[in-house]
Amino acid sequence: MTEKNLEWYEIVGRNLRWLRAGENLSIAELSRRTGVSRGMLTRLEREEHVARFCVSHVKKLCDYFGVMAWELLESDLTRRRGDERRPGTDPSGGECGTAP
């Protein structure tokens, strides 16, 4: 299946697994840190359709991992090479979700 044929939840699931693995986090710990339920994260990572995945979930995950919404939803982050941004930090170098 090509990337163009993937459903949004398959792309999000792949990206979320990759980002979480880069931080060496369990689903439970990611849930605690972001406020997104463990069940939601589990379904996303299994690439299952999630009917109640909304903008607030996208924002929480993007803020934590320091990625833009379009990156989480539309691109295959696992194919990126030479990205200087480390998951879990914002582009300015500070920790995500904290004031400068």
Short mmCIF file of C-alpha atoms in Angstrom, two decimals, residues 8 20 22 27 44-45 49 51 54 73 78 82:
data_model
loop_
_atom_site.label_atom_id
_atom_site.label_comp_id
_atom_site.label_asym_id
_atom_site.label_seq_id
_atom_site.Cartn_x
_atom_site.Cartn_y
_atom_site.Cartn_z
CA TRP A 8 -5.05 9.16 8.37
CA ARG A 20 7.15 7.26 21.36
CA GLY A 22 12.39 7.63 20.24
CA ILE A 27 1.85 4.16 26.33
CA LEU A 44 -3.97 4.85 17.29
CA GLU A 45 -0.77 2.81 17.48
CA HIS A 49 -9.90 4.05 13.21
CA ALA A 51 -13.89 8.13 15.90
CA CYS A 54 -9.96 15.47 17.77
CA LEU A 73 -1.22 13.61 10.27
CA THR A 78 9.88 7.28 10.07
CA GLY A 82 18.84 14.35 9.33
#
